[in-house]
Coordinates of C-alpha atoms in Angstrom, one line a residue:
Chain A
M20 CA -18.4 2.2 -33.3
S21 CA -16.2 4.9 -34.6
N22 CA -18.6 7.8 -34.4
N23 CA -19.7 6.6 -30.8
T24 CA -15.4 7.1 -30.3
A25 CA -15.2 10.0 -32.4
R26 CA -17.6 11.4 -29.4
N27 CA -16.1 10.4 -26.6
S28 CA -12.6 11.4 -26.9
G29 CA -13.2 14.9 -28.5
F30 CA -12.6 15.7 -24.8
K31 CA -15.6 17.8 -23.4
I32 CA -16.5 19.2 -19.8
N33 CA -19.5 17.8 -18.4
G34 CA -20.8 16.8 -14.5
S35 CA -19.4 13.2 -16.1
T36 CA -15.9 14.8 -16.5
I37 CA -15.6 16.7 -13.5
V38 CA -17.0 13.1 -11.4
M39 CA -14.6 11.4 -12.9
A40 CA -11.6 13.4 -12.8
M41 CA -12.2 14.0 -9.1
Y42 CA -12.6 9.9 -8.2
L43 CA -9.0 9.3 -10.6
L44 CA -7.6 12.5 -7.9
F45 CA -8.6 10.8 -5.2
L46 CA -6.8 7.5 -6.4
L47 CA -3.3 9.1 -7.8
L48 CA -3.1 11.5 -4.7
P49 CA -1.8 9.0 -2.5
I50 CA 0.4 6.8 -5.0
Y51 CA 1.3 10.4 -6.2
W52 CA 3.0 10.9 -2.9
L53 CA 4.4 7.7 -2.3
L54 CA 6.3 8.8 -5.4
N55 CA 7.2 12.1 -4.0
M56 CA 8.1 10.6 -1.2
S57 CA 10.7 7.6 -2.9
L58 CA 12.6 10.5 -4.6
K59 CA 13.0 12.4 -2.0
T60 CA 16.1 12.4 0.8
N61 CA 15.3 11.5 4.3
S62 CA 15.6 14.9 5.7
E63 CA 14.2 16.5 2.8
I64 CA 11.0 14.0 4.1
L65 CA 10.9 15.3 7.9
N66 CA 12.4 19.2 7.1
S67 CA 10.6 20.7 5.1
F68 CA 6.7 19.7 3.8
T69 CA 7.0 19.6 -0.1
L70 CA 4.8 19.1 -2.8
W71 CA 7.8 17.4 -4.9
P72 CA 10.8 16.9 -4.6
R73 CA 13.1 20.0 -4.1
D74 CA 16.1 17.9 -4.6
L75 CA 15.8 15.1 -6.9
T76 CA 17.9 12.0 -5.6
F77 CA 17.6 8.1 -6.7
A78 CA 19.5 7.6 -4.1
N79 CA 16.5 4.9 -2.3
Y80 CA 16.5 3.3 -5.4
A81 CA 20.2 2.8 -5.7
T82 CA 20.1 1.2 -2.4
I83 CA 17.4 -1.4 -2.8
L84 CA 18.9 -2.4 -6.5
T85 CA 22.8 -2.8 -4.8
D86 CA 21.9 -4.0 -1.2
R87 CA 21.5 -8.0 -1.5
S88 CA 19.5 -8.0 1.7
W89 CA 17.0 -5.7 0.2
Y90 CA 16.7 -6.8 -3.5
I91 CA 16.5 -10.2 -2.1
G92 CA 12.9 -10.2 -1.4
Y93 CA 12.0 -8.8 -4.6
V94 CA 13.8 -12.2 -6.2
N95 CA 12.1 -14.1 -3.4
S96 CA 8.8 -13.3 -3.8
L97 CA 8.9 -13.3 -7.8
I98 CA 10.4 -17.4 -7.1
Y99 CA 7.8 -18.2 -4.8
V100 CA 4.4 -16.3 -7.1
L101 CA 6.1 -17.9 -10.4
M102 CA 6.3 -21.5 -8.8
N103 CA 3.0 -20.9 -7.7
T104 CA 0.8 -19.7 -11.0
I105 CA 2.5 -22.8 -12.8
I106 CA 1.0 -25.3 -9.9
S107 CA -2.0 -23.2 -10.2
L108 CA -2.3 -23.3 -13.5
L109 CA -1.1 -27.0 -14.7
V110 CA -3.8 -28.5 -12.2
A111 CA -6.6 -25.7 -12.6
L112 CA -6.8 -26.5 -16.7
P113 CA -7.4 -30.3 -16.7
A114 CA -10.4 -30.0 -14.0
A115 CA -11.7 -26.8 -15.5
Y116 CA -12.1 -28.6 -18.0
A117 CA -13.7 -31.4 -16.4
F118 CA -16.3 -29.1 -14.8
S119 CA -17.4 -27.4 -17.9
R120 CA -18.1 -30.9 -20.1
Y121 CA -19.4 -33.2 -18.3
H122 CA -21.4 -34.6 -14.9
F123 CA -19.7 -36.6 -12.6
M124 CA -20.0 -37.6 -9.4
G125 CA -20.1 -34.9 -6.6
D126 CA -19.0 -32.5 -9.4
K127 CA -21.4 -29.2 -8.1
H128 CA -20.1 -30.1 -4.1
L129 CA -16.9 -30.4 -5.2
F130 CA -17.1 -26.6 -7.3
F131 CA -18.5 -25.1 -3.8
W132 CA -15.8 -26.7 -2.0
L133 CA -13.0 -25.1 -4.1
L134 CA -14.9 -21.7 -3.7
T135 CA -14.7 -22.0 -0.2
N136 CA -11.0 -22.3 -0.3
R137 CA -11.0 -19.2 -2.1
M138 CA -13.2 -17.9 0.8
A139 CA -10.6 -18.7 3.4
P140 CA -9.4 -16.3 5.9
P141 CA -5.3 -16.9 5.7
A142 CA -5.4 -15.5 9.4
V143 CA -7.1 -18.9 10.3
F144 CA -4.0 -20.8 8.0
A145 CA -1.3 -19.5 9.1
L146 CA -0.8 -21.1 12.2
P147 CA -1.6 -25.0 11.0
F148 CA 0.5 -24.4 8.2
L149 CA 3.3 -23.0 10.2
Q150 CA 3.0 -26.5 12.3
L151 CA 2.6 -28.7 9.1
Y152 CA 5.4 -27.6 6.8
S153 CA 8.0 -27.4 9.6
S154 CA 7.4 -30.9 10.0
V155 CA 7.6 -32.0 6.5
G156 CA 11.0 -29.5 6.9
L157 CA 9.7 -26.8 4.3
F158 CA 9.9 -23.8 6.6
D159 CA 11.1 -20.9 4.8
T160 CA 11.9 -22.5 1.7
H161 CA 9.8 -21.5 -2.1
I162 CA 7.6 -24.5 -2.5
A163 CA 6.4 -24.0 1.2
V164 CA 4.8 -20.8 0.3
A165 CA 3.8 -21.7 -3.2
L166 CA 2.1 -24.7 -2.5
A167 CA 0.7 -22.6 0.5
H168 CA -1.1 -20.1 -1.8
C169 CA -2.6 -22.9 -4.0
L170 CA -5.2 -23.3 -1.6
F171 CA -6.8 -19.9 -2.9
N172 CA -5.0 -19.9 -6.1
V173 CA -6.2 -23.4 -7.3
P174 CA -9.5 -22.7 -6.9
L175 CA -9.1 -19.3 -8.4
A176 CA -8.1 -20.5 -11.7
V177 CA -10.1 -23.2 -11.8
W178 CA -13.1 -21.2 -11.4
I179 CA -11.9 -18.7 -14.4
L180 CA -10.9 -21.0 -16.1
E181 CA -14.2 -22.7 -16.4
G182 CA -15.8 -19.3 -17.2
F183 CA -13.7 -18.9 -19.7
M184 CA -14.4 -23.1 -21.2
R185 CA -17.9 -22.7 -20.8
G186 CA -17.9 -20.2 -23.9
V187 CA -16.2 -22.8 -26.2
P188 CA -19.2 -24.5 -28.3
K189 CA -18.5 -28.4 -27.2
E190 CA -19.2 -29.7 -31.1
I191 CA -15.6 -27.8 -31.1
D192 CA -14.2 -31.3 -29.1
E193 CA -17.0 -33.6 -30.7
T194 CA -15.3 -32.8 -34.3
A195 CA -12.0 -33.3 -33.2
Y196 CA -12.3 -36.4 -31.4
I197 CA -13.8 -37.5 -35.1
D198 CA -11.4 -36.3 -37.2
G199 CA -9.4 -38.8 -34.8
Y200 CA -7.6 -36.8 -32.1
S201 CA -6.5 -38.5 -28.9
F202 CA -7.4 -35.5 -25.3
G203 CA -4.3 -35.1 -25.2
G204 CA -3.4 -34.1 -28.9
F205 CA -6.9 -31.9 -28.9
F206 CA -6.3 -30.4 -25.7
I207 CA -3.0 -28.8 -26.2
K208 CA -3.2 -28.6 -30.0
I209 CA -7.1 -27.3 -30.0
F210 CA -8.6 -26.4 -26.8
T211 CA -5.2 -24.6 -25.2
P212 CA -4.9 -21.7 -28.4
L213 CA -9.0 -21.4 -28.1
I214 CA -8.8 -20.2 -24.1
A215 CA -5.8 -18.7 -24.6
S216 CA -6.9 -15.2 -23.2
G217 CA -9.0 -16.8 -20.2
I218 CA -5.0 -18.6 -19.2
G219 CA -3.8 -15.3 -19.6
V220 CA -6.1 -14.0 -16.9
A221 CA -6.1 -16.6 -15.0
A222 CA -2.2 -16.5 -15.0
F223 CA -2.3 -13.1 -14.3
F224 CA -4.9 -13.0 -11.0
C225 CA -2.6 -16.2 -9.8
F226 CA 0.6 -13.8 -10.2
M227 CA -1.4 -10.5 -9.0
F228 CA -3.0 -12.3 -5.2
S229 CA 0.2 -14.4 -4.7
W230 CA 2.0 -11.0 -5.1
V231 CA -0.3 -9.2 -3.3
E232 CA -0.4 -12.1 0.1
M233 CA 1.4 -11.6 2.8
L234 CA 0.4 -13.4 6.2
L235 CA 1.0 -16.1 4.9
S236 CA 4.5 -16.0 3.3
R237 CA 6.0 -13.4 6.1
T238 CA 4.8 -16.2 7.8
L239 CA 5.9 -19.1 6.7
T240 CA 10.0 -18.1 6.4
N241 CA 12.4 -16.1 8.0
V242 CA 15.5 -16.1 6.0
E243 CA 16.0 -17.4 2.9
A244 CA 12.8 -17.3 1.7
K245 CA 12.2 -14.1 2.9
P246 CA 9.3 -11.9 1.0
I247 CA 9.9 -8.3 0.1
A248 CA 6.9 -7.7 2.2
A249 CA 8.4 -9.1 4.9
I250 CA 11.6 -7.0 4.3
M251 CA 9.8 -3.7 3.9
T252 CA 9.0 -3.4 7.7
R253 CA 12.7 -4.1 8.8
T254 CA 13.0 0.0 7.5
S255 CA 11.9 1.3 11.2
G256 CA 14.6 0.6 12.8
A257 CA 16.2 2.3 16.5
D258 CA 17.2 5.6 14.6
G259 CA 13.4 5.9 13.2
T260 CA 11.7 4.7 9.7
D261 CA 13.6 5.2 6.9
W262 CA 10.7 7.3 5.1
G263 CA 13.0 7.0 1.3
V264 CA 14.1 3.7 1.4
L265 CA 10.6 2.8 2.2
A266 CA 8.5 4.4 -0.6
A267 CA 11.3 3.4 -2.7
A268 CA 10.7 0.0 -2.1
G269 CA 6.7 0.3 -2.4
I270 CA 6.7 2.4 -5.3
L271 CA 9.2 -0.9 -7.5
T272 CA 6.4 -3.3 -5.5
I273 CA 3.4 -1.5 -7.8
L274 CA 5.8 -2.0 -11.0
P275 CA 4.6 -5.9 -12.1
G276 CA 0.8 -5.1 -11.8
A277 CA 1.2 -1.4 -13.1
L278 CA 3.2 -2.9 -16.3
V279 CA 1.3 -5.6 -17.5
I280 CA -2.5 -3.4 -16.4
Y281 CA -3.3 -2.0 -19.7
F282 CA -2.6 -5.3 -21.6
V283 CA -5.8 -6.8 -18.9
R284 CA -7.9 -3.4 -18.2
N285 CA -10.7 -5.4 -19.6
Y286 CA -10.4 -8.3 -17.6
I287 CA -10.2 -7.2 -14.4
A288 CA -13.7 -7.4 -13.3
K289 CA -14.0 -10.6 -15.2
G290 CA -11.2 -11.7 -13.1
F291 CA -12.1 -10.4 -9.3
A292 CA -15.9 -12.5 -9.5
L293 CA -14.5 -15.9 -10.8
G294 CA -15.2 -15.6 -14.6
R295 CA -18.4 -15.0 -13.9
V296 CA -19.2 -11.3 -15.8
Chain B
M27 CA -24.3 -26.0 -21.8
N28 CA -26.3 -29.7 -22.2
K29 CA -22.8 -31.8 -20.3
T30 CA -22.7 -35.5 -20.6
V31 CA -22.0 -38.3 -18.1
N32 CA -18.5 -38.7 -17.4
Q33 CA -17.3 -40.4 -14.5
K34 CA -13.6 -40.3 -16.0
A35 CA -13.8 -36.8 -15.4
W36 CA -13.1 -37.6 -11.8
F37 CA -9.2 -38.6 -12.6
L38 CA -9.0 -34.8 -14.4
V39 CA -10.2 -32.9 -11.2
L40 CA -7.8 -35.4 -9.0
P41 CA -4.5 -32.9 -9.1
V42 CA -6.9 -30.1 -7.8
I43 CA -8.2 -32.3 -4.9
V44 CA -5.1 -33.4 -4.1
L45 CA -3.6 -30.5 -3.9
V46 CA -6.2 -28.4 -2.1
A47 CA -6.7 -31.3 0.1
F48 CA -3.3 -31.1 1.4
S49 CA -3.5 -27.3 1.8
A50 CA -6.4 -26.7 2.9
V51 CA -8.4 -30.4 4.8
I52 CA -4.8 -31.3 6.9
P53 CA -4.4 -27.8 8.1
L54 CA -7.8 -27.6 8.3
M55 CA -7.8 -30.6 10.8
T56 CA -5.2 -29.7 13.3
V57 CA -7.4 -26.6 14.1
V58 CA -10.7 -29.1 14.6
N59 CA -8.0 -31.3 16.7
Y60 CA -5.9 -28.1 18.6
S61 CA -9.6 -27.2 19.7
V62 CA -10.7 -29.6 21.4
Q63 CA -8.0 -30.2 23.2
D64 CA -5.9 -28.5 26.0
T65 CA -2.3 -29.1 26.8
F66 CA 0.3 -28.8 29.5
G67 CA 3.1 -28.2 27.1
N68 CA 5.8 -31.3 26.2
N69 CA 3.2 -32.1 23.4
Q70 CA 1.1 -33.4 25.7
F71 CA -2.7 -33.3 25.0
F72 CA -5.9 -34.2 26.9
W73 CA -9.6 -34.3 25.4
A74 CA -11.1 -30.4 26.4
G75 CA -14.5 -31.8 25.0
L76 CA -16.6 -28.4 23.7
E77 CA -14.8 -26.4 26.4
W78 CA -13.0 -24.1 24.5
F79 CA -15.9 -22.8 22.4
D80 CA -17.9 -22.2 25.2
I81 CA -14.9 -20.3 26.8
M82 CA -14.7 -18.2 23.3
L83 CA -18.3 -17.7 23.3
H84 CA -18.0 -16.3 26.2
S85 CA -15.8 -13.9 26.0
E86 CA -15.8 -9.9 25.9
R87 CA -13.3 -9.7 23.8
M88 CA -13.8 -11.8 21.0
W89 CA -17.2 -10.6 20.7
N90 CA -15.7 -6.8 20.4
A91 CA -13.5 -7.8 17.6
L92 CA -16.3 -9.3 16.0
G93 CA -18.7 -6.0 16.6
R94 CA -15.7 -3.9 15.2
Q95 CA -15.8 -5.8 12.2
L96 CA -19.0 -5.8 11.0
F97 CA -19.7 -2.4 12.0
F98 CA -16.4 -1.7 9.3
S99 CA -17.8 -4.5 6.9
C100 CA -21.1 -2.2 6.9
I101 CA -20.1 0.8 6.6
I102 CA -17.5 -0.1 3.5
L103 CA -20.2 -1.6 2.2
L104 CA -22.7 1.5 2.3
I105 CA -19.6 4.1 1.1
E106 CA -18.7 1.8 -1.5
V107 CA -21.5 0.3 -3.2
P108 CA -23.2 3.6 -3.9
L109 CA -20.0 5.6 -5.1
G110 CA -19.2 2.4 -6.9
I111 CA -22.6 2.8 -9.0
F112 CA -21.8 6.2 -9.1
I113 CA -18.4 6.1 -10.6
A114 CA -19.2 3.2 -13.3
L115 CA -22.4 5.5 -14.5
N116 CA -20.4 8.7 -15.1
M117 CA -17.3 6.3 -16.6
P118 CA -16.9 7.1 -20.4
K119 CA -18.4 4.4 -22.6
S120 CA -16.1 3.2 -25.3
G121 CA -12.8 5.1 -26.6
F122 CA -9.4 5.9 -25.6
W123 CA -10.7 7.9 -22.2
S124 CA -12.7 5.0 -21.0
S125 CA -9.7 2.5 -21.6
F126 CA -7.8 5.3 -19.9
C127 CA -10.3 5.4 -16.8
L128 CA -10.1 1.4 -16.6
V129 CA -6.3 1.7 -16.3
L130 CA -6.4 3.9 -13.6
M131 CA -9.1 2.6 -12.0
S132 CA -7.4 -0.7 -12.0
L133 CA -4.3 0.7 -10.3
P134 CA -5.1 0.3 -6.2
L135 CA -6.5 -3.0 -7.2
L136 CA -3.4 -4.4 -8.0
I137 CA -1.1 -2.4 -5.2
P138 CA 0.4 -5.5 -2.5
W139 CA -1.8 -4.7 0.1
N140 CA 0.8 -4.0 3.2
V141 CA 1.7 -1.3 0.7
V142 CA -1.2 -0.3 0.4
G143 CA -0.9 0.4 4.5
T144 CA 2.3 1.8 4.0
I145 CA 0.5 4.5 1.4
W146 CA -1.9 5.6 3.6
Q147 CA 0.8 5.3 6.6
V148 CA 2.9 7.8 4.9
F149 CA 0.2 9.5 3.2
A150 CA -2.4 10.1 6.7
R151 CA 0.5 11.0 9.1
V152 CA 0.3 14.6 10.2
D153 CA 4.3 15.3 10.1
I154 CA 5.3 14.3 6.9
G155 CA 1.9 12.7 5.2
L156 CA -0.1 14.8 2.8
L157 CA -3.5 14.3 4.5
G158 CA -2.9 14.5 7.7
Y159 CA -0.8 17.4 7.5
T160 CA -3.2 19.0 5.6
L161 CA -6.6 18.3 7.9
S162 CA -3.8 19.7 10.8
A163 CA -2.9 22.8 8.8
I164 CA -6.6 23.3 8.4
G165 CA -7.3 22.7 12.2
I166 CA -8.8 20.0 12.4
E167 CA -7.7 17.6 14.9
Y168 CA -6.6 14.4 13.5
N169 CA -3.8 12.2 14.9
Y170 CA -4.4 8.8 13.5
T171 CA -1.9 7.1 16.0
Q172 CA -3.1 8.9 18.8
E173 CA -7.6 9.4 18.4
A174 CA -9.6 6.1 17.6
F175 CA -11.8 8.4 15.4
S176 CA -9.1 9.0 12.8
A177 CA -7.9 6.1 12.6
W178 CA -11.1 4.6 12.3
A179 CA -11.4 7.1 9.2
T180 CA -8.2 6.5 7.8
I181 CA -8.7 3.0 7.3
V182 CA -12.3 3.3 6.2
A183 CA -10.8 5.7 3.6
M184 CA -8.3 3.4 3.1
D185 CA -10.3 0.9 2.3
V186 CA -12.7 2.8 0.1
W187 CA -9.6 3.8 -2.2
H188 CA -8.0 0.3 -2.4
W189 CA -11.7 -1.7 -3.1
T190 CA -14.3 1.1 -4.8
S191 CA -12.5 0.7 -8.2
L192 CA -13.6 -2.8 -8.1
V193 CA -17.5 -2.3 -7.9
A194 CA -16.7 0.4 -10.2
L195 CA -15.6 -2.0 -12.8
L196 CA -17.9 -4.8 -11.7
A197 CA -20.9 -2.5 -12.3
F198 CA -19.8 -1.0 -15.7
A199 CA -19.1 -4.6 -17.1
G200 CA -23.2 -4.8 -16.2
L201 CA -24.2 -1.7 -17.7
K202 CA -21.9 -2.2 -21.2
S203 CA -24.1 -5.5 -21.7
I204 CA -27.8 -3.9 -21.7
P205 CA -28.8 -3.1 -25.2
D206 CA -29.1 0.1 -26.8
A207 CA -32.6 -0.9 -28.3
Y208 CA -33.6 -0.3 -24.2
Y209 CA -32.5 3.1 -23.7
Q210 CA -33.8 4.1 -27.1
A211 CA -37.1 2.7 -25.8
A212 CA -37.3 4.4 -22.7
K213 CA -36.2 7.6 -24.9
I214 CA -38.8 6.9 -26.9
D215 CA -40.9 6.6 -24.0
Q216 CA -39.8 9.9 -22.7
A217 CA -38.2 8.3 -18.9
S218 CA -36.6 10.0 -17.0
R219 CA -32.2 9.6 -15.9
W220 CA -34.2 8.4 -12.6
A221 CA -36.0 6.3 -14.2
I222 CA -33.7 4.5 -17.1
F223 CA -31.4 4.0 -13.4
R224 CA -34.7 2.8 -11.4
Y225 CA -35.9 0.7 -14.0
I226 CA -33.4 -0.3 -16.7
E227 CA -29.9 0.0 -15.5
L228 CA -30.7 -1.4 -11.7
P229 CA -32.1 -4.4 -12.5
K230 CA -29.5 -5.3 -15.2
M231 CA -27.0 -4.7 -13.0
M232 CA -28.1 -6.8 -9.9
G233 CA -26.9 -9.9 -10.8
V234 CA -23.3 -8.7 -11.4
L235 CA -23.9 -6.2 -8.1
M236 CA -24.5 -8.6 -5.7
I237 CA -21.4 -10.7 -6.6
A238 CA -19.5 -7.4 -6.1
I239 CA -21.1 -6.7 -2.4
L240 CA -20.8 -10.5 -1.2
L241 CA -16.9 -10.1 -2.7
R242 CA -16.7 -6.9 -0.9
F243 CA -18.4 -8.3 2.8
M244 CA -16.2 -11.3 2.5
D245 CA -13.3 -9.6 1.5
S246 CA -13.9 -6.7 4.1
F247 CA -14.5 -9.7 6.9
M248 CA -11.0 -11.3 6.6
I249 CA -9.2 -7.9 6.2
Y250 CA -5.9 -8.3 8.1
T251 CA -2.6 -6.7 6.3
E252 CA -3.8 -2.8 6.0
P253 CA -5.3 -1.9 9.0
F254 CA -2.6 -4.0 10.5
V255 CA 0.2 -1.9 8.9
V256 CA -1.5 1.4 9.1
T257 CA -2.7 0.5 13.0
G258 CA -1.8 -1.9 14.1
G259 CA -4.9 -2.5 15.4
G260 CA -4.8 0.4 17.7
P261 CA -4.9 2.9 19.2
G262 CA -5.9 0.8 22.1
N263 CA -7.5 -2.2 20.5
S264 CA -9.8 0.5 18.3
T265 CA -8.9 -1.0 15.0
T266 CA -8.4 -5.0 16.1
M267 CA -10.5 -6.7 12.9
L268 CA -11.5 -10.7 13.9
S269 CA -8.0 -11.7 11.8
I270 CA -5.9 -9.2 14.2
D271 CA -7.5 -10.1 17.1
L272 CA -7.1 -14.1 16.0
V273 CA -3.7 -13.5 14.7
N274 CA -2.7 -11.8 18.4
Q275 CA -4.2 -14.8 20.4
G276 CA -0.3 -15.5 19.3
F277 CA 0.4 -20.1 20.2
N278 CA -2.5 -20.0 22.7
L279 CA -4.0 -22.8 20.9
G280 CA -7.3 -24.5 22.6
P281 CA -9.0 -20.8 22.1
K282 CA -7.6 -20.5 19.2
A283 CA -8.2 -23.1 17.3
A284 CA -11.7 -22.9 18.5
F285 CA -12.4 -19.2 17.3
S286 CA -10.6 -20.2 13.3
I287 CA -13.3 -22.7 13.6
M288 CA -16.6 -20.5 14.7
Y289 CA -14.8 -18.1 11.7
Y290 CA -14.2 -20.6 9.3
L291 CA -18.2 -21.6 9.5
V292 CA -19.1 -17.8 9.1
I293 CA -17.4 -17.6 6.1
L294 CA -18.9 -21.1 4.8
L295 CA -22.2 -19.7 5.4
I296 CA -21.2 -16.8 3.0
S297 CA -20.0 -18.6 0.5
Y298 CA -23.0 -20.7 0.3
V299 CA -25.2 -17.5 -0.4
F300 CA -21.8 -16.5 -2.7
Y301 CA -22.1 -19.7 -4.3
T302 CA -26.1 -20.1 -4.9
V303 CA -25.9 -17.0 -6.3
M304 CA -23.7 -17.7 -8.9
T305 CA -25.6 -21.0 -9.8
N306 CA -28.5 -19.1 -10.4
M307 CA -26.8 -16.2 -12.4
D308 CA -25.5 -19.0 -14.8
K309 CA -28.9 -20.4 -14.9
K310 CA -30.7 -17.1 -16.0
E311 CA -27.6 -17.0 -19.0
G312 CA -29.1 -20.7 -20.2
K313 CA -26.2 -22.1 -20.3

């Protein structure tokens, strides 16, 4: 292992390095351009074509962070995303345990049915959701969006957690029961710490999928719970688009993912593959 | 793992069933209701049978959207899968540079979908975008708001940018699980690079690649936000994918519901294939 590390951290130029460098450049260039625009004034964006900001300004970020009608979008998004993550994990944990440990009537059908909801197109559900939540008086509330996102996040959490739980040997459960633990005590004191990384990954993916979704969150809100994605569209007004502020808003939405990315880097593939890699 | 039969496990999954039933079954039943009824407004409905399905199945607009959708999904699969495998083969296997690549490659996957649209909108614009500006400057006719081919090229490039890393990361996970002994045996046999790929790496990656292909197909099949932000389905209808077409139906309840049901059935079918692949993989691992 140490041998390997030494060999790979010594930087030498070969075919692979060039391929990777080009690919990473392709990935980063559009993001750089957004960052570049967020630090420019609108007149610089529109009147001159510059590869980096000549007239560096943080005014676009200041606009967003001081104007309530802007930053409330981030607050709203964070509220329903966190609500959704907590709800999803709480209901998914016992269910995933049941799927990983027991056979019961209809278990396979149920597991499949959950998967179909992860794959359900939001466009199909947008209008019925709007009617459902309007009829129970939840339209334009955070909880409505949080519950709507449960449609795909609960199945996701169940599948990911089940993938992690099946890696824990069943003997641990049996030993704990013999030692006199109740199911609840065993689950909280012994089992949960064992699958802590799985819970972390499931939480991360619930957070991300709720954070990136726009169609449902936009359909189900109007004023009070309006997410940042919907607020961003207002930068294009009658007198043209406010490109600088739009770019700054975009950069700020990338931050939550970028901040935790290092800690989940080895689990990204596993999470997207529903715990199966 | 040998599981025991325990019907009480139903109590553990009950919360999930209640919650998902609330957010999946009730809306779906609404859609089913609308799809077989007609209305004159005033909340008065009457039975219309399969009329809406009949109309939608003969709707040129829907078939066109479906055609565009399948074309789009096929193109991006044809680009992303080979490119993703190629990238995975070239990734550093361990050490600092491996983490470095993993972190940067994951970045596009974690960007909100509407912001992905925004990024490409500003990147590809002819007046202020790096890509559009450069292409125009070297004399290529490119304007994604005016011309269908440019619009297509832009959303395909955007999807490749957004999701190739996922295929690469999955393929990379498959590659890493190959024991070193396989490579040593290949070395002794003096196998060529191609032979190693064809007879060792590709078969070992097959499982995760199936997941990658199905995930990409399914997610691209319901793509909405990204093309909506960049092109709004235009110019004309040239980039109107299935989901965009469905949302554009507005409050035209009957046809919209019939459309939704058919859309959902297709997804259900692909989900079943996906599920079969997943459970077969679990069996192979002997768990």
